[in-house]
């Protein structure tokens, strides 16, 4: 699997020499230059060069993958002895999953979360869309997945204990998911926190993108009993005992908020 930009690629090798220590050089091209009694140099630049290592011991060096690296990066490994007349081996590129090239996975982009409408009643479907994509195409186009959490507790692959509003399936870009409003959501603003990861579970550096939407699942009724009288306002889910009739009623007005 590719190495995420910002993470390390570590190269290891074991070499023997009849009398001397040795160096491991990871070059970007098939070119190495000996340096007598010192570490070699690479003609086309290096990924990393180890310190002097005892014969028969494992040498290692580390390269930090960068955002500016290509997705696919060839490497050529050499071992060179520490001697007043230094010599270097021919290049090795190993094979299989650990062979050349090494691959770098780049961050997915993520800039916004959007939805249409407001004051959603019970049963309404709210579709959220993330403005997100991934530029990596090596082997196959990378995809992005969208999680809309109720709290800032994303674990890296799912919303945490606070729960989620919804999550998408993998998409080439701009993934979306839908939440169906519940009666228990009540009235008022609901906060959300959007997160994007790619198909290698690499999280966007823009996480989380936050906002809110408003639900209105409790119907409120206002009753005007007479001109100049005090209005009684109450949620229909919590009925009160009826008030006694008041002489002089001039009308009754009911306002239903939806």
Coordinates of C-alpha atoms in Angstrom, one line a residue:
X1 CA 0.0 0.0 0.0
X2 CA 1.2 3.6 -0.6
X3 CA 2.9 5.7 2.1
X4 CA 0.8 8.7 3.2
X5 CA 2.5 12.1 2.5
X6 CA 4.1 13.1 5.8
X7 CA 4.8 9.5 6.9
X8 CA 8.2 7.7 6.7
X9 CA 9.5 5.2 4.2
X10 CA 12.3 3.1 5.8
X11 CA 14.8 1.1 3.8
X12 CA 16.9 -1.7 5.3
X13 CA 19.7 -3.9 4.0
X14 CA 22.3 -6.2 5.4
X15 CA 25.8 -6.4 3.8
X16 CA 29.1 -7.9 4.7
X17 CA 32.6 -6.8 4.1
X18 CA 35.8 -8.6 5.0
X19 CA 37.2 -5.8 7.0
X20 CA 35.2 -2.6 6.8
X21 CA 32.0 -0.9 7.8
X22 CA 29.6 0.0 5.0
X23 CA 26.9 2.5 4.0
X24 CA 23.5 2.0 2.5
X25 CA 22.6 4.5 -0.2
X26 CA 19.1 4.9 -1.7
X27 CA 19.5 6.8 -4.9
X28 CA 16.9 8.3 -7.2
X29 CA 18.8 7.2 -10.3
X30 CA 21.1 4.3 -11.1
X31 CA 24.1 6.4 -10.2
X32 CA 26.4 6.4 -7.1
X33 CA 29.7 8.0 -6.4
X34 CA 32.2 6.6 -3.9
X35 CA 33.8 8.8 -1.3
X36 CA 36.9 7.4 0.2
X37 CA 36.6 6.9 4.0
X38 CA 33.1 8.5 3.9
X39 CA 29.5 8.1 2.9
X40 CA 28.8 7.9 -0.9
X41 CA 26.8 10.4 -2.9
X42 CA 24.1 9.8 -5.5
X43 CA 24.4 11.3 -8.9
X44 CA 20.7 12.1 -9.4
X45 CA 20.0 12.9 -5.7
X46 CA 19.2 10.5 -2.9
X47 CA 16.2 9.4 -0.9
X48 CA 18.4 8.7 2.1
X49 CA 21.9 7.4 3.1
X50 CA 22.6 5.5 6.2
X51 CA 25.3 6.0 8.7
X52 CA 28.4 3.8 8.9
X53 CA 27.2 0.3 9.8
X54 CA 29.3 -2.8 11.0
X55 CA 29.7 -5.6 8.5
X56 CA 26.9 -8.2 9.0
X57 CA 24.6 -5.7 10.8
X58 CA 21.5 -4.3 9.3
X59 CA 21.8 -0.8 7.9
X60 CA 18.7 1.5 7.6
X61 CA 17.8 4.9 6.5
X62 CA 14.5 6.8 6.4
X63 CA 12.8 9.2 3.9
X64 CA 9.8 11.3 4.9
X65 CA 7.3 11.2 2.0
X66 CA 6.3 14.7 1.0
X67 CA 3.2 16.3 -0.5
X68 CA 5.2 17.3 -3.6
X69 CA 6.4 13.7 -4.3
X70 CA 5.1 11.8 -7.3
X71 CA 2.7 9.0 -6.7
X72 CA 5.4 6.5 -8.0
X73 CA 9.1 6.9 -7.1
X74 CA 11.9 4.7 -8.4
X75 CA 14.8 3.9 -6.1
X76 CA 18.2 2.2 -6.5
X77 CA 20.0 0.8 -3.5
X78 CA 23.8 0.6 -3.2
X79 CA 26.1 -0.5 -0.4
X80 CA 29.6 1.1 -0.3
X81 CA 32.4 0.2 2.1
X82 CA 34.1 2.6 4.4
X83 CA 37.7 2.4 3.2
X84 CA 40.5 4.7 2.0
X85 CA 39.8 3.1 -1.4
X86 CA 36.0 2.7 -1.2
X87 CA 34.0 0.4 -3.5
X88 CA 30.3 0.2 -4.1
X89 CA 28.0 -2.6 -5.2
X90 CA 25.8 -2.6 -8.2
X91 CA 22.3 -1.4 -7.8
X92 CA 19.5 -3.4 -6.3
X93 CA 15.8 -2.6 -6.5
X94 CA 14.4 -5.6 -4.7
X95 CA 11.1 -7.0 -5.9
X96 CA 7.4 -7.5 -5.0
X97 CA 5.5 -5.2 -2.7
X98 CA 8.7 -4.0 -1.0
X99 CA 10.6 -3.4 -4.3
X100 CA 11.1 -0.2 -6.4
X101 CA 9.2 2.0 -6.8
X102 CA 7.7 3.2 -3.6
X103 CA 4.2 4.8 -3.8
X104 CA 3.1 8.0 -2.1
X105 CA -0.6 8.7 -1.2
X106 CA -1.6 12.4 -1.2
X107 CA -4.2 14.2 0.9
X108 CA -7.8 14.4 -0.4
X109 CA -9.2 17.9 -0.8
X110 CA -12.2 19.1 1.2
X111 CA -13.7 22.6 1.2
X112 CA -17.4 22.7 2.1
X113 CA -20.6 20.9 3.2
X114 CA -23.9 22.0 1.6
X115 CA -27.6 21.1 1.8
X116 CA -30.8 22.7 0.5
X117 CA -33.7 23.8 2.6
X118 CA -34.3 24.5 6.3
X119 CA -36.7 24.0 9.2
X120 CA -37.0 20.3 8.3
X121 CA -40.1 18.5 9.7
X122 CA -40.2 14.9 10.9
X123 CA -39.7 12.5 8.0
X124 CA -38.0 15.0 5.8
X125 CA -34.8 13.8 4.0
X126 CA -31.9 16.2 4.3
X127 CA -29.2 15.6 1.6
X128 CA -25.7 16.8 2.5
X129 CA -23.0 17.1 -0.1
X130 CA -19.3 17.5 0.5
X131 CA -17.1 19.4 -1.9
X132 CA -14.2 16.9 -2.0
X133 CA -12.0 15.0 -4.3
X134 CA -8.7 13.1 -4.6
X135 CA -6.0 13.7 -7.3
X136 CA -4.2 10.4 -7.1
X137 CA -4.7 8.1 -10.1
X138 CA -1.7 5.6 -9.9
X139 CA -3.1 2.2 -10.7
X140 CA -6.7 3.4 -10.3
X141 CA -8.4 6.6 -9.4
X142 CA -8.6 7.2 -5.6
X143 CA -12.1 7.7 -4.1
X144 CA -13.4 9.7 -1.1
X145 CA -15.9 8.9 1.6
X146 CA -17.9 11.4 3.6
X147 CA -18.9 11.1 7.3
X148 CA -21.2 13.7 8.9
X149 CA -20.8 13.4 12.7
X150 CA -22.8 14.9 15.5
X151 CA -19.6 15.7 17.5
X152 CA -15.9 16.2 16.8
X153 CA -15.1 12.6 17.6
X154 CA -14.2 11.0 14.3
X155 CA -12.1 7.9 14.8
X156 CA -10.4 7.9 11.4
X157 CA -12.9 5.4 9.9
X158 CA -16.2 6.3 11.6
X159 CA -18.0 8.8 13.8
X160 CA -17.4 8.2 17.5
X161 CA -19.7 7.9 20.6
X162 CA -21.6 11.1 19.7
X163 CA -23.1 9.4 16.6
X164 CA -23.5 10.4 13.0
X165 CA -26.1 12.1 10.9
X166 CA -25.1 10.1 7.9
X167 CA -22.2 8.7 5.8
X168 CA -21.7 8.2 2.1
X169 CA -20.4 5.4 0.0
X170 CA -17.1 5.9 -1.8
X171 CA -17.2 8.3 -4.7
X172 CA -14.8 9.8 -7.2
X173 CA -15.7 13.3 -6.0
X174 CA -18.4 15.3 -4.1
X175 CA -19.9 12.4 -2.1
X176 CA -23.3 12.9 -0.5
X177 CA -25.4 11.3 2.2
X178 CA -29.0 11.7 3.4
X179 CA -30.4 12.0 6.9
X180 CA -34.1 11.4 7.7
X181 CA -35.4 13.8 10.4
X182 CA -36.9 12.1 13.5
X183 CA -39.7 13.4 15.7
X184 CA -37.2 13.2 18.6
X185 CA -35.0 15.8 16.9
X186 CA -37.3 18.5 18.2
X187 CA -37.1 22.1 17.3
X188 CA -33.8 24.1 16.8
X189 CA -30.4 24.0 15.3
X190 CA -28.4 20.8 14.9
X191 CA -24.6 21.0 14.6
X192 CA -22.7 18.8 12.2
X193 CA -19.0 18.1 11.6
X194 CA -18.0 16.8 8.2
X195 CA -15.0 14.5 7.6
X196 CA -13.4 13.1 4.4
X197 CA -11.1 10.2 4.0
X198 CA -9.7 8.5 0.9
X199 CA -9.8 4.8 0.1
X200 CA -6.5 4.4 2.0
X201 CA -8.1 6.0 5.1
X202 CA -6.0 9.1 4.7
X203 CA -8.0 12.0 6.3
X204 CA -8.2 15.4 4.7
X205 CA -6.3 18.2 6.5
X206 CA -9.4 20.3 6.3
X207 CA -11.4 18.0 8.7
X208 CA -13.8 18.8 10.2
X209 CA -15.9 21.2 8.1
X210 CA -18.7 22.3 10.5
X211 CA -22.1 23.9 10.3
X212 CA -25.7 23.4 11.3
X213 CA -29.2 22.7 10.0
X214 CA -32.6 23.4 11.7
X215 CA -35.4 20.9 12.5
X216 CA -38.9 21.7 13.5
X217 CA -40.8 18.6 14.6
X218 CA -42.9 20.0 17.4
X219 CA -46.0 21.9 16.3
X220 CA -46.8 25.0 18.4
X221 CA -50.4 26.3 18.8
X222 CA -51.3 29.8 19.8
X223 CA -54.8 30.6 21.2
X224 CA -56.1 34.1 21.4
X225 CA -59.0 34.1 23.8
X226 CA -60.2 37.7 23.6
X227 CA -58.9 41.1 22.7
X228 CA -56.5 42.2 25.3
X229 CA -56.3 38.7 26.9
X230 CA -53.0 36.8 27.5
X231 CA -52.3 34.2 24.8
X232 CA -51.7 30.6 25.9
X233 CA -48.9 29.0 23.8
X234 CA -48.1 25.4 24.3
X235 CA -46.6 22.4 22.3
X236 CA -49.3 20.0 21.1
X237 CA -47.2 17.1 22.6
X238 CA -47.9 18.4 26.1
X239 CA -51.6 19.3 26.3
X240 CA -52.9 21.2 29.3
X241 CA -56.4 21.0 30.9
X242 CA -58.9 23.2 29.1
X243 CA -59.4 26.7 30.4
X244 CA -62.9 27.6 31.5
X245 CA -64.9 29.6 29.0
X246 CA -64.5 33.3 29.3
X247 CA -67.4 35.6 28.6
X248 CA -66.9 38.0 25.7
X249 CA -64.9 35.6 23.4
X250 CA -64.6 37.3 20.0
X251 CA -62.9 34.5 18.2
X252 CA -60.3 31.9 18.2
X253 CA -57.1 31.9 16.0
X254 CA -54.8 29.0 15.6
X255 CA -51.3 29.3 14.1
X256 CA -49.6 26.1 13.1
X257 CA -45.9 26.3 12.4
X258 CA -44.5 23.7 9.9

